[in-house]
XYZ file of N, CA, C and O in Angstrom:
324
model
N 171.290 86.921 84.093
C 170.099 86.219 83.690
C 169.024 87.249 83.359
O 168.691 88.179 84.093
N 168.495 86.943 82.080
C 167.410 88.152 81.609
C 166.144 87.982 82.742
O 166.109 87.149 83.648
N 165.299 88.830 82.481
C 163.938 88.882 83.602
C 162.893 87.144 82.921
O 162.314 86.428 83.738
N 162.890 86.805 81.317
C 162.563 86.095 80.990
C 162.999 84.571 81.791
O 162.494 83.676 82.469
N 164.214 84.962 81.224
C 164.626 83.357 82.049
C 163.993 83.358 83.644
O 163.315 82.521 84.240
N 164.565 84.772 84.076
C 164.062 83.970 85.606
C 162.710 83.765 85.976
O 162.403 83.234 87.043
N 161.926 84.145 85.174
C 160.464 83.802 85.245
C 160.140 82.572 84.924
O 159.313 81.881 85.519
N 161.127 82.095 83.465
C 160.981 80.987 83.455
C 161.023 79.412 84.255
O 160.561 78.271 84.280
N 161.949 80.357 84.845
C 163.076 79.176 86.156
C 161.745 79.278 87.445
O 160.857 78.480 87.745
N 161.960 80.070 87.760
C 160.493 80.480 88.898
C 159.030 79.734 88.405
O 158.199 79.513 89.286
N 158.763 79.402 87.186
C 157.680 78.993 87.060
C 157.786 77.384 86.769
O 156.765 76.696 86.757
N 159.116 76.816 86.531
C 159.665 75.963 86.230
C 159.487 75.149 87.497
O 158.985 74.025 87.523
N 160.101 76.049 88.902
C 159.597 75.392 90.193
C 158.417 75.159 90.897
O 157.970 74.385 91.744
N 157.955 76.476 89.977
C 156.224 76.480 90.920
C 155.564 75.202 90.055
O 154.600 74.604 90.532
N 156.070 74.855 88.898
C 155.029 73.513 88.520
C 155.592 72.184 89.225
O 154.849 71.363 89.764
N 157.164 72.050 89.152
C 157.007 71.072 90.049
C 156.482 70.640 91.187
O 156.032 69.544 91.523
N 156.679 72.317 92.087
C 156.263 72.230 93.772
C 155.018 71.483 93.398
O 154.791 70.438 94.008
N 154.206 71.876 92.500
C 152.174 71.497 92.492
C 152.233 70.293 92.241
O 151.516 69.512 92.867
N 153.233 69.789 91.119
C 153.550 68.170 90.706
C 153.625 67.503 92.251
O 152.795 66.685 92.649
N 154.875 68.039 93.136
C 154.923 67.012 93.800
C 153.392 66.823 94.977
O 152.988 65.879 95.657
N 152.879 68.272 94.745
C 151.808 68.296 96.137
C 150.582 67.275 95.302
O 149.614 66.908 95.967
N 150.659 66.989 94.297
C 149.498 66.299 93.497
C 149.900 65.483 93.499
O 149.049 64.703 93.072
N 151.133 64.754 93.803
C 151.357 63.284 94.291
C 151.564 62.510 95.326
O 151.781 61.306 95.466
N 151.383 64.076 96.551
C 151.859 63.345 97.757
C 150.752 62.584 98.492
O 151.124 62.139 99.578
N 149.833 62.399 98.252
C 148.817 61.732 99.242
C 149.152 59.959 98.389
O 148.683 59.091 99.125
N 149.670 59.474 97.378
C 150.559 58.414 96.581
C 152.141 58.073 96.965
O 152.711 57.131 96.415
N 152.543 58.578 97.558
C 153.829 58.445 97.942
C 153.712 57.859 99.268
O 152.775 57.589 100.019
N 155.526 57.706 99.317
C 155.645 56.737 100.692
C 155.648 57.396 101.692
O 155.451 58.611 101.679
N 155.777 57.001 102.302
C 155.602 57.746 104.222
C 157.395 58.106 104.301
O 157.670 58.522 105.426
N 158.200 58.058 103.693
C 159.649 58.730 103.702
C 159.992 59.682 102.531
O 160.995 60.391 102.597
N 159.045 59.707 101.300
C 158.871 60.771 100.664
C 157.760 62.028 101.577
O 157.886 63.238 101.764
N 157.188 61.492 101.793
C 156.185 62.662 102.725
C 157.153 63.322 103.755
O 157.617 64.453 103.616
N 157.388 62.547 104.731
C 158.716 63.059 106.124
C 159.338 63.743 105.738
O 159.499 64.852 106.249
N 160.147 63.189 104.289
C 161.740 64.290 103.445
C 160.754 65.873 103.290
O 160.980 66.999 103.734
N 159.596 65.313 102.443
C 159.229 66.981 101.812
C 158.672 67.892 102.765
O 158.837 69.111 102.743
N 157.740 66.987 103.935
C 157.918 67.928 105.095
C 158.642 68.575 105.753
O 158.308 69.541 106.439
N 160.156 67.950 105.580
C 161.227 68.593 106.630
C 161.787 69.419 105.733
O 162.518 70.292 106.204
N 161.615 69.374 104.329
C 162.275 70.643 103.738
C 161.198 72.206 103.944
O 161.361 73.401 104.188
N 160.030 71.204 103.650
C 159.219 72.336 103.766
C 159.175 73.225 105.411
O 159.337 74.420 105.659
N 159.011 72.555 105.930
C 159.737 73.259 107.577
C 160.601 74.303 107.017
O 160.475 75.515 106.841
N 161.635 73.330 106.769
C 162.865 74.344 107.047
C 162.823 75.468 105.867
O 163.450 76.332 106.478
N 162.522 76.082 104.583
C 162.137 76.792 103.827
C 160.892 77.992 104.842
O 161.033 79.199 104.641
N 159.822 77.545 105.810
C 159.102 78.659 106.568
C 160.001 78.713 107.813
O 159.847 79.749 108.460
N 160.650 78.088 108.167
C 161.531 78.707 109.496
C 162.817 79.462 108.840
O 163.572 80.058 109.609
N 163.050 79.455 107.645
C 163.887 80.253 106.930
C 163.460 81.501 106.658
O 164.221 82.450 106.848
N 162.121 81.693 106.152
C 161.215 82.701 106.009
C 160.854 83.540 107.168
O 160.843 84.770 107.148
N 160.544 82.755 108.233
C 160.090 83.811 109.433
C 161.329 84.227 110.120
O 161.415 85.323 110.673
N 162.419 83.251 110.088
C 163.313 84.125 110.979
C 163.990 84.977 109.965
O 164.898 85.681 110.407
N 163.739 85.052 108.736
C 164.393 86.612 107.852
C 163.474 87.525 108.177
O 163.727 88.705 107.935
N 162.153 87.138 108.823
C 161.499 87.904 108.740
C 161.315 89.155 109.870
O 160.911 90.317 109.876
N 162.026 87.894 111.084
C 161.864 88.651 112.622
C 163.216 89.247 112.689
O 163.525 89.675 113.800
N 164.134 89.374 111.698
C 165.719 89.979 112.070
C 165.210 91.248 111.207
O 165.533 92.380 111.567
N 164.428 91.044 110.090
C 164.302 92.230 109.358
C 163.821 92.964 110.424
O 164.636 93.765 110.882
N 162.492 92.919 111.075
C 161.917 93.959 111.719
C 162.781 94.329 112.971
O 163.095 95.487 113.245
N 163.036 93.533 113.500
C 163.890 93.808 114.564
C 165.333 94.477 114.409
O 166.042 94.790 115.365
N 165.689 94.663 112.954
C 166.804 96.012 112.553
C 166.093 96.646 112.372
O 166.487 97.748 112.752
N 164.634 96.735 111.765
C 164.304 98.004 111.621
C 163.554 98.642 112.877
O 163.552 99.871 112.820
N 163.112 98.271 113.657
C 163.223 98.814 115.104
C 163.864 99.380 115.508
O 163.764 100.569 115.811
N 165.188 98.278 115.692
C 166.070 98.820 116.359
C 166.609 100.145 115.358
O 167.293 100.798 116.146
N 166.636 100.749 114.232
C 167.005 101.787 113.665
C 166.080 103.006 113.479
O 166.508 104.152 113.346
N 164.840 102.681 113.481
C 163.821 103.367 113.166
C 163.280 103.895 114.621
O 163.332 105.078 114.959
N 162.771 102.871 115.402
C 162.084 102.967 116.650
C 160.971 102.866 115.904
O 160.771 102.689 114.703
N 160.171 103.037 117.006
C 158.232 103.024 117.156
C 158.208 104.262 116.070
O 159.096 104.974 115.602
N 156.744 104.189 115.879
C 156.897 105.197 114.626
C 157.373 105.881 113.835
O 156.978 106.997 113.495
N 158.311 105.274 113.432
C 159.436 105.194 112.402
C 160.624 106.431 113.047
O 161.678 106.574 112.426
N 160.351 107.296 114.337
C 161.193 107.969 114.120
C 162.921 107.522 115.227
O 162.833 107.186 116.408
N 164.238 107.633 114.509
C 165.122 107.062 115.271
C 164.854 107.157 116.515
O 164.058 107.925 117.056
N 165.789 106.057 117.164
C 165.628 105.535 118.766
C 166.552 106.810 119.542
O 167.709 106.389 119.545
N 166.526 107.859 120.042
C 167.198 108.679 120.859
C 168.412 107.719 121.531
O 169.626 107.918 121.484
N 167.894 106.936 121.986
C 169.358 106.037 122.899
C 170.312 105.435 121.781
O 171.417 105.124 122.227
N 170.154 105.238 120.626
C 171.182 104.526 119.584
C 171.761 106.394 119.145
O 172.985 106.269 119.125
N 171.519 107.552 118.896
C 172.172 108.611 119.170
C 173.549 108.516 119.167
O 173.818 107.904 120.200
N 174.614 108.791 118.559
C 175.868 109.037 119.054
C 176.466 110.360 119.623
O 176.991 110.993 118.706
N 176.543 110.848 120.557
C 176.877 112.125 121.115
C 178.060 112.414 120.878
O 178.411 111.264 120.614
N 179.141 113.111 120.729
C 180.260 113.350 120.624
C 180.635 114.319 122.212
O 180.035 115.280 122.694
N 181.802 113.612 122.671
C 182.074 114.095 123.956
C 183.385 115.052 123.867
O 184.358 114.569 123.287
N 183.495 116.372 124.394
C 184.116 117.635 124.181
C 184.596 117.797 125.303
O 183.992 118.089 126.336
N 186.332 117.512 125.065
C 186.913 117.957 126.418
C 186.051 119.431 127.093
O 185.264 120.118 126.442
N 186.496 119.696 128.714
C 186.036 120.624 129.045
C 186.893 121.908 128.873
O 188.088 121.691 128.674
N 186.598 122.884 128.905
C 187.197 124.298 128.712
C 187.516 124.844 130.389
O 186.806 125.025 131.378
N 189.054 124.991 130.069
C 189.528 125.518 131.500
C 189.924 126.760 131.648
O 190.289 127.165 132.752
């Protein structure tokens, strides 16, 4: 898909999303419930990509970006007899 189209497609949704928000205070009380529960689930989709992202990058980075010493892999060397 060229960069055109998908702008197109992307803007294609952003007018509906506004269509439907400019009709919802006119709609029924089971059109409202449906678009609420999608809309839920679209920001609980969002924040929990959001809290796994940081929380790999923690866990890889550590606190100020520099790696976590305990994720370290040591390599263990028989002893010399």
């Amino acid at each position: 898909m060229s960069s055109e189209g998908f702008l197109k497609e992307v803007q294609d949704i952003g007018e509906k999303f506004l269509h439907k928000l400019q009709n919802l205070p006119k709609a029924e009380p089971v059109e409202i419930a449906s678009f609420s529960v999608v809309l839920l689930f679209i920001v609980t989709v969002l924040v929990l990509t959001i809290i796994a992202c940081s929380c790999c990058c923690y866990s890889c980075c550590g606190c100020g970006g520099r790696p976590d010493p305990r994720h370290r892999k040591s390599q263990v060397r028989p002893a010399a007899h």
